[in-house]
Amino acid sequence: MIPTTTGTHIQPVYLPHPQQPSIGLSGLSRTDHWKIERVIIVAMLAIIPGSFVFDSILMNYFLAASLAIHAHWGMDTVLIDYCPRKALRLANAIRYLLTVLSFLGLCYLNCNHMALTKALKALWSIIY
Amino acid sequence: MFRALANSTTPVGGACRLLFVQVRNTTAAAAAKTNAPDTKKPDMVHLKRESKPRTKTVQIYRWNPEEPDKKPYLQDYNIDLNDCGPMVLDALIKIKNEMDPSLAFRRSCREGICGSCSMNIDGRNTLACICKIDESSKPLKVYPLPHMYVVKDLVPDFTNFYMQYKTIEPYLKRKTEINIGDKQFFQSVEDRKKLDGMYECILCACCSTSCPSYWWNADKYLGPAVLMQAYKWIVDSRDEYTKERLEQFRDTFSLYRCHTIMNCTKACPKGLNPAKAIGELKALLANVATSPSKNSATVGPDYK
């Protein structure tokens, strides 16, 4: 049912949304994506303090991964809200690039230098 | 007997009309009524004459579509609060009657039920007819609803809002074959309670126009008013198209631009809670909440 209207200056165009979600969500509907986002957020409530308490390699990788993916999806929402439609493709490309770079950077830090939590603790001791 | 008063073409105030009737009394020469002038003045006039005028400055957003190049401006009006009703709508009507007939605003019921006079008063979206005039000395600022196209002065264009309301199909839809007129659609007291807090919506758009997400994406995000009504129809035990109604919100924009900013619940002049309804919608879509129960007495093949 396509609503129509007459007698006003504004003539909104009703475009029925496509049934198939965009490829970017890899076959998942927006709802499933939203659900996973919330799961990660709740998980981070445990991972961020947990990685400092139970300092292990696995927890450090969880920390790096959850931070990267949370920021990635968070920026997706921010861009959808505020970025003008024309600039959205470029903005998303930059977002992907930044996420990949930051995750690889964190992993490099984890592997070759010190664990992420150790690095943050060292940073804290410099300030204090 | 008096003849019916013919419609006057010139606008007359209350006092003038009274005078007109009294002139007709004398000329008609009806024996029964006396021709003494009315000495009992209304209390408002007593109040006005005996106390100092309490002046309030009202700043109203003005824009005339007949002068489209002239930028919108704030116009100041000074009104005497002793001679004005307590609500902002009373002030607007007084200004329109006595000072500036060109002021345009919507109004109808003057009791907060029709939703016509929704506007931004002192930074908050409310209905002018139930918003008390602040007695303090600072000016009263009256703007149209934010981020809506303005038709004139305080009148916004609701086309987009109404079309979004249409897209959710806000009427009862059933799949079960029925003979119309056979039986009522029964609804238990518990099921009817589920609609409380949602059926009272007067579609004034105070909530939707207070939502920043709706400001930035009004074309694709439906807004709290429409979403709450969609939820109302989903939860209605007599409606059978629940699944289809929910599927409408699986895309990025229609529902998921809500980030629980909560301005909607704060703004609602009827005290409703659209944010809660949107939260329940999200829960239903994510399969976290249980599907609303449909009254088996009216839904399904048993209905005879």
Coordinates of C-alpha atoms in Angstrom, one line a residue:
Chain A
M1 CA 0.0 0.0 0.0
I2 CA 1.7 3.2 -1.1
P3 CA 0.3 6.2 0.7
T4 CA -0.3 9.3 -1.4
T5 CA -1.2 12.8 -0.5
T6 CA -2.5 15.9 -2.2
G7 CA -2.9 19.5 -1.5
T8 CA 0.4 20.2 0.2
H9 CA 3.7 21.7 -0.8
I10 CA 5.5 18.6 0.3
Q11 CA 5.0 15.4 -1.7
P12 CA 6.9 12.7 0.1
V13 CA 7.8 9.7 -2.0
Y14 CA 7.2 6.4 -0.4
L15 CA 9.8 3.9 -1.5
P16 CA 9.0 0.4 -0.2
H17 CA 12.3 -0.9 1.4
P18 CA 13.9 -3.9 -0.3
Q19 CA 13.4 -7.2 1.4
Q20 CA 17.0 -8.4 1.1
P21 CA 19.4 -6.6 3.5
S22 CA 22.5 -5.0 2.1
I23 CA 25.5 -7.2 1.4
G24 CA 27.4 -5.4 4.1
L25 CA 25.5 -7.2 6.8
S26 CA 26.5 -10.6 5.2
G27 CA 23.0 -12.0 4.9
L28 CA 22.0 -11.1 8.5
S29 CA 19.0 -8.9 9.0
R30 CA 19.4 -5.5 10.7
T31 CA 17.8 -7.0 13.7
D32 CA 20.3 -9.8 14.1
H33 CA 23.1 -7.3 13.7
W34 CA 21.5 -5.1 16.4
K35 CA 21.3 -8.1 18.7
I36 CA 25.0 -9.0 18.2
E37 CA 26.0 -5.4 18.9
R38 CA 24.2 -5.5 22.3
V39 CA 25.7 -8.9 23.1
I40 CA 29.2 -7.5 22.5
I41 CA 28.4 -4.4 24.6
V42 CA 27.4 -6.6 27.6
A43 CA 30.4 -8.8 27.0
M44 CA 32.7 -5.8 27.1
L45 CA 31.3 -5.0 30.5
A46 CA 33.0 -8.2 31.6
I47 CA 36.0 -8.2 29.3
I48 CA 37.4 -4.7 30.1
P49 CA 37.8 -5.1 33.8
G50 CA 38.2 -8.8 33.4
S51 CA 41.3 -8.4 31.2
F52 CA 43.0 -6.4 33.9
V53 CA 42.1 -8.8 36.6
F54 CA 42.8 -12.1 34.8
D55 CA 45.8 -11.0 32.7
S56 CA 46.2 -13.6 29.9
I57 CA 47.0 -13.6 26.2
L58 CA 43.5 -14.8 25.4
M59 CA 41.9 -12.0 27.4
N60 CA 44.1 -9.5 25.7
Y61 CA 43.0 -10.7 22.3
F62 CA 39.4 -10.6 23.4
L63 CA 39.9 -7.0 24.5
A64 CA 41.5 -6.0 21.3
A65 CA 38.8 -7.7 19.2
S66 CA 35.9 -6.4 21.2
L67 CA 37.2 -2.8 21.2
A68 CA 37.8 -2.9 17.5
I69 CA 34.5 -4.4 16.5
H70 CA 32.5 -2.2 18.9
A71 CA 34.1 0.9 17.6
H72 CA 33.5 -0.3 14.0
W73 CA 29.8 -0.9 14.4
G74 CA 29.4 2.2 16.6
M75 CA 30.9 4.3 13.8
D76 CA 28.6 2.6 11.3
T77 CA 25.6 3.9 13.4
V78 CA 27.1 7.4 13.7
L79 CA 27.7 7.6 10.0
I80 CA 24.2 6.4 9.1
D81 CA 22.8 9.1 11.5
Y82 CA 24.9 12.1 10.5
C83 CA 26.8 11.5 7.3
P84 CA 25.2 13.0 4.1
R85 CA 24.1 10.1 1.8
K86 CA 26.5 11.1 -1.0
A87 CA 29.6 10.9 1.2
L88 CA 28.5 7.7 2.9
R89 CA 30.3 5.2 0.6
L90 CA 33.6 6.9 1.1
A91 CA 33.1 7.4 4.8
N92 CA 32.3 3.7 5.2
A93 CA 35.4 2.7 3.2
I94 CA 37.5 4.9 5.6
R95 CA 35.8 3.3 8.5
Y96 CA 36.7 -0.2 7.3
L97 CA 40.3 0.9 6.7
L98 CA 40.6 2.4 10.2
T99 CA 39.1 -0.6 11.9
V100 CA 41.4 -3.0 10.1
L101 CA 44.4 -0.8 10.8
S102 CA 43.6 -0.4 14.5
F103 CA 42.9 -4.1 15.0
L104 CA 46.1 -5.1 13.3
G105 CA 48.0 -2.5 15.3
L106 CA 46.6 -3.8 18.5
C107 CA 47.4 -7.4 17.6
Y108 CA 51.0 -6.3 16.6
L109 CA 51.2 -4.6 20.0
N110 CA 50.0 -7.8 21.7
C111 CA 52.4 -10.1 19.8
N112 CA 55.6 -8.2 19.4
H113 CA 55.8 -5.8 22.3
M114 CA 53.8 -6.1 25.4
A115 CA 50.3 -7.3 26.2
L116 CA 47.6 -4.7 25.7
T117 CA 46.8 -4.6 29.4
K118 CA 50.4 -4.3 30.3
A119 CA 50.8 -1.4 27.8
L120 CA 47.8 0.4 29.3
K121 CA 49.1 -0.1 32.8
A122 CA 52.5 1.3 31.7
L123 CA 50.7 4.3 30.2
W124 CA 48.9 4.8 33.5
S125 CA 52.2 4.7 35.4
I126 CA 53.7 7.4 33.1
I127 CA 50.9 9.7 33.8
Y128 CA 51.1 9.1 37.5
Chain B
M1 CA -40.0 37.8 19.9
F2 CA -36.6 38.5 18.5
R3 CA -35.6 37.7 15.0
A4 CA -32.5 35.6 14.7
L5 CA -29.4 37.8 14.5
A6 CA -28.1 37.9 11.0
N7 CA -24.5 37.1 10.5
S8 CA -22.5 40.3 10.7
T9 CA -19.8 40.7 8.1
T10 CA -17.6 42.8 10.2
P11 CA -15.8 41.1 13.1
V12 CA -17.4 42.3 16.4
G13 CA -16.1 41.7 19.9
G14 CA -18.3 40.4 22.6
A15 CA -19.2 43.9 24.0
C16 CA -20.1 45.2 20.6
R17 CA -22.5 42.3 20.0
L18 CA -24.2 42.9 23.3
L19 CA -24.7 46.6 22.3
F20 CA -26.1 45.5 19.0
V21 CA -28.7 43.3 20.7
Q22 CA -29.7 46.2 23.0
V23 CA -30.2 48.5 20.1
R24 CA -32.4 45.9 18.5
N25 CA -34.3 45.6 21.7
T26 CA -35.2 49.3 21.7
T27 CA -36.2 49.4 18.0
A28 CA -38.2 46.2 18.2
A29 CA -40.2 47.7 21.1
A30 CA -40.9 44.4 22.7
A31 CA -42.9 45.0 25.9
A32 CA -41.5 42.3 28.2
K33 CA -37.8 43.0 28.5
T34 CA -36.4 46.2 30.1
N35 CA -33.9 48.3 28.2
A36 CA -31.5 48.9 31.1
P37 CA -27.9 48.6 30.1
D38 CA -25.9 45.8 31.5
T39 CA -24.3 47.1 34.8
K40 CA -22.8 43.8 36.0
K41 CA -19.4 43.8 34.3
P42 CA -17.5 40.5 34.1
D43 CA -14.9 40.0 36.9
M44 CA -12.0 40.2 34.5
V45 CA -12.7 43.8 33.9
H46 CA -12.8 44.5 37.6
L47 CA -9.5 42.8 38.0
K48 CA -8.0 44.8 35.2
R49 CA -9.2 48.2 36.4
E50 CA -8.3 47.8 40.0
S51 CA -4.8 46.2 39.8
K52 CA -1.6 47.2 38.1
P53 CA -1.2 45.6 34.7
R54 CA 1.1 42.5 34.8
T55 CA 2.8 42.8 31.5
K56 CA 4.4 39.8 29.8
T57 CA 6.4 39.9 26.6
V58 CA 5.6 37.2 24.2
Q59 CA 8.2 36.6 21.4
I60 CA 6.6 34.7 18.5
Y61 CA 8.4 33.2 15.5
R62 CA 7.0 34.8 12.4
W63 CA 7.4 33.9 8.7
N64 CA 5.1 34.8 5.9
P65 CA 5.0 32.5 2.8
E66 CA 3.8 35.5 0.8
E67 CA 7.2 37.2 1.4
P68 CA 9.4 34.1 1.1
D69 CA 12.6 36.0 0.8
K70 CA 12.1 37.8 4.1
K71 CA 13.9 35.8 6.7
P72 CA 11.9 34.5 9.7
Y73 CA 12.0 36.8 12.7
L74 CA 10.9 37.0 16.3
Q75 CA 8.1 39.5 16.9
D76 CA 7.5 40.9 20.4
Y77 CA 4.0 41.4 21.8
N78 CA 3.2 42.8 25.2
I79 CA 0.1 41.4 26.9
D80 CA -1.5 42.2 30.2
L81 CA -1.8 38.9 32.1
N82 CA -4.7 40.3 34.2
D83 CA -6.7 40.5 31.1
C84 CA -5.7 37.1 29.7
G85 CA -6.5 33.5 30.4
P86 CA -3.9 31.3 32.1
M87 CA -2.7 29.3 29.1
V88 CA -0.4 30.1 26.3
L89 CA -3.2 29.5 23.8
D90 CA -5.3 32.2 25.5
A91 CA -2.4 34.6 25.0
L92 CA -2.1 33.7 21.4
I93 CA -5.8 34.1 20.8
K94 CA -5.7 37.5 22.6
I95 CA -2.8 38.6 20.5
K96 CA -4.6 37.5 17.3
N97 CA -7.8 39.2 18.3
E98 CA -6.5 42.5 19.7
M99 CA -3.1 43.1 18.3
D100 CA -2.1 41.2 15.2
P101 CA -4.8 39.3 13.2
S102 CA -2.1 38.0 10.8
L103 CA -0.7 35.6 13.4
A104 CA -1.3 32.1 12.2
F105 CA -1.5 29.0 14.5
R106 CA -3.6 25.9 14.7
R107 CA -6.1 25.3 17.5
S108 CA -9.3 23.5 18.1
C109 CA -10.5 22.0 21.3
R110 CA -8.6 24.2 23.8
E111 CA -8.5 21.4 26.3
G112 CA -5.5 19.2 25.3
I113 CA -7.3 16.5 23.4
C114 CA -7.2 17.4 19.7
G115 CA -3.5 17.9 19.3
S116 CA -3.8 20.9 17.0
C117 CA -1.9 23.5 19.0
S118 CA 1.3 21.6 19.4
M119 CA 4.3 24.0 19.3
N120 CA 7.6 24.8 21.0
I121 CA 7.1 26.9 24.1
D122 CA 10.1 28.1 26.0
G123 CA 12.1 25.4 24.4
R124 CA 9.7 22.5 25.1
N125 CA 7.3 20.9 22.8
T126 CA 3.8 21.0 24.3
L127 CA 0.2 21.8 23.5
A128 CA -0.4 25.6 23.9
C129 CA -3.9 25.1 25.4
I130 CA -2.6 23.3 28.4
C131 CA 0.7 25.1 28.9
K132 CA 0.4 27.7 31.7
I133 CA 2.0 31.0 31.0
D134 CA 5.1 31.4 33.1
E135 CA 4.4 34.5 35.4
S136 CA 8.1 35.5 35.5
S137 CA 9.3 38.6 33.8
K138 CA 11.4 36.9 31.2
P139 CA 9.9 36.8 27.7
L140 CA 7.8 33.9 26.6
K141 CA 9.2 32.3 23.5
V142 CA 6.9 30.6 21.1
Y143 CA 8.3 28.7 18.1
P144 CA 6.8 26.2 15.7
L145 CA 7.6 22.5 16.2
P146 CA 11.4 22.1 15.6
H147 CA 12.8 20.8 12.3
M148 CA 9.5 20.8 10.4
Y149 CA 8.8 22.8 7.2
V150 CA 6.8 25.9 8.2
V151 CA 3.6 26.8 6.3
K152 CA 3.2 30.1 8.1
D153 CA 4.2 31.5 11.5
L154 CA 3.5 28.7 14.0
V155 CA 1.9 26.3 11.5
P156 CA 4.2 23.3 10.5
D157 CA 3.7 21.0 7.6
F158 CA 2.5 17.6 8.8
T159 CA 2.5 15.8 5.5
N160 CA 5.5 13.6 6.2
F161 CA 4.2 12.8 9.6
Y162 CA 0.8 11.7 8.4
M163 CA 2.2 9.7 5.6
Q164 CA 4.5 7.8 8.0
Y165 CA 1.4 7.1 10.1
K166 CA -0.3 5.7 7.0
T167 CA 2.6 3.3 6.3
I168 CA 2.0 1.4 9.5
E169 CA -1.6 0.7 8.5
P170 CA -3.2 1.9 11.8
Y171 CA -6.4 -0.2 11.6
L172 CA -7.5 -3.7 12.6
K173 CA -6.5 -6.4 10.2
R174 CA -7.7 -9.9 10.4
K175 CA -7.1 -13.1 8.4
T176 CA -9.8 -15.2 9.9
E177 CA -12.9 -15.4 7.8
I178 CA -15.8 -13.7 9.5
N179 CA -19.4 -12.8 8.7
I180 CA -19.5 -9.1 9.4
G181 CA -22.2 -8.3 12.0
D182 CA -22.2 -11.8 13.4
K183 CA -20.2 -11.3 16.6
Q184 CA -18.1 -8.7 18.4
F185 CA -14.4 -9.0 18.6
F186 CA -14.1 -10.1 22.2
Q187 CA -11.2 -8.8 24.2
S188 CA -10.4 -9.7 27.8
V189 CA -9.8 -7.0 30.4
E190 CA -6.1 -7.9 30.6
D191 CA -5.7 -7.6 26.8
R192 CA -7.5 -4.3 26.9
K193 CA -5.1 -3.1 29.6
K194 CA -2.2 -3.6 27.3
L195 CA -3.5 -0.8 25.1
D196 CA -3.6 1.7 28.0
G197 CA -1.0 4.4 27.6
M198 CA -1.0 4.0 23.8
Y199 CA -4.5 4.5 22.6
E200 CA -4.6 8.0 24.2
C201 CA -2.1 9.3 21.6
I202 CA -3.5 12.4 19.9
L203 CA -0.8 12.5 17.2
C204 CA 0.2 16.0 18.1
A205 CA 3.8 15.2 17.0
C206 CA 5.4 16.7 20.1
C207 CA 7.4 13.6 20.7
S208 CA 8.6 13.0 17.2
T209 CA 9.7 16.6 16.7
S210 CA 11.6 16.5 20.0
C211 CA 13.7 13.5 18.8
P212 CA 17.1 14.4 17.4
S213 CA 17.1 11.2 15.4
Y214 CA 13.9 12.3 13.8
W215 CA 15.4 15.7 13.1
W216 CA 18.3 14.2 11.2
N217 CA 16.4 11.4 9.4
A218 CA 12.8 12.4 9.2
D219 CA 12.5 11.0 5.8
K220 CA 13.3 7.4 6.7
Y221 CA 13.0 7.1 10.5
L222 CA 9.3 6.8 11.5
G223 CA 9.6 8.6 14.8
P224 CA 8.2 7.8 18.3
A225 CA 4.6 8.7 17.7
V226 CA 4.2 6.4 14.7
L227 CA 6.3 3.6 16.3
M228 CA 4.1 3.7 19.4
Q229 CA 1.0 3.3 17.3
A230 CA 2.6 0.5 15.4
Y231 CA 3.3 -1.2 18.7
K232 CA -0.3 -0.6 19.8
W233 CA -1.6 -2.5 16.8
I234 CA 1.0 -5.3 17.3
V235 CA -0.1 -5.8 20.9
D236 CA -3.8 -5.6 20.2
S237 CA -5.2 -9.0 20.8
R238 CA -7.8 -8.6 18.0
D239 CA -5.3 -7.9 15.3
E240 CA -3.9 -10.9 13.4
Y241 CA -1.2 -9.4 11.2
T242 CA 1.4 -9.2 14.0
K243 CA 4.2 -10.9 12.1
E244 CA 3.8 -8.7 9.0
R245 CA 3.6 -5.6 11.2
L246 CA 6.9 -6.5 12.9
E247 CA 8.6 -7.4 9.6
Q248 CA 8.1 -3.8 8.5
F249 CA 10.8 -2.7 11.0
R250 CA 13.7 -5.0 10.0
D251 CA 15.5 -2.4 8.0
T252 CA 18.1 0.1 9.1
F253 CA 16.0 3.2 9.4
S254 CA 12.3 2.6 10.3
L255 CA 12.9 1.6 13.9
Y256 CA 16.7 1.4 14.6
R257 CA 17.5 5.1 14.4
C258 CA 16.1 5.2 17.9
H259 CA 19.0 5.5 20.3
T260 CA 16.9 5.8 23.5
I261 CA 17.5 9.5 23.7
M262 CA 14.2 9.7 25.7
N263 CA 13.2 13.2 24.6
C264 CA 9.9 11.7 23.4
T265 CA 8.6 10.6 26.8
K266 CA 9.8 13.8 28.4
A267 CA 7.9 15.9 25.8
C268 CA 4.6 14.0 25.6
P269 CA 1.9 16.4 26.8
K270 CA -0.4 13.5 27.5
G271 CA 2.1 11.8 29.7
L272 CA 2.5 8.7 27.5
N273 CA 5.7 6.7 27.1
P274 CA 6.7 6.2 23.5
A275 CA 10.3 5.2 24.4
K276 CA 9.0 2.2 26.3
A277 CA 6.9 1.1 23.4
I278 CA 9.9 1.4 21.1
G279 CA 12.0 -0.6 23.5
E280 CA 9.3 -3.3 23.5
L281 CA 9.3 -3.3 19.7
K282 CA 13.0 -3.8 19.6
A283 CA 12.7 -6.7 22.1
L284 CA 9.9 -8.3 20.0
L285 CA 12.0 -8.1 16.9
A286 CA 15.0 -9.5 18.6
N287 CA 13.0 -12.5 19.9
V288 CA 13.8 -11.5 23.4
A289 CA 10.2 -10.7 24.4
T290 CA 7.3 -13.1 24.1
S291 CA 5.0 -12.6 21.2
P292 CA 1.8 -10.7 22.3
S293 CA -1.0 -13.1 23.1
K294 CA -3.9 -13.1 20.8
N295 CA -7.2 -13.8 22.4
S296 CA -8.1 -17.3 21.3
A297 CA -11.8 -16.4 21.6
T298 CA -11.5 -14.1 18.6
V299 CA -8.4 -15.4 16.7
G300 CA -8.0 -18.6 14.9
P301 CA -10.5 -21.1 13.4
D302 CA -12.5 -21.5 16.6
Y303 CA -14.1 -18.1 16.1
K304 CA -17.6 -18.9 15.1

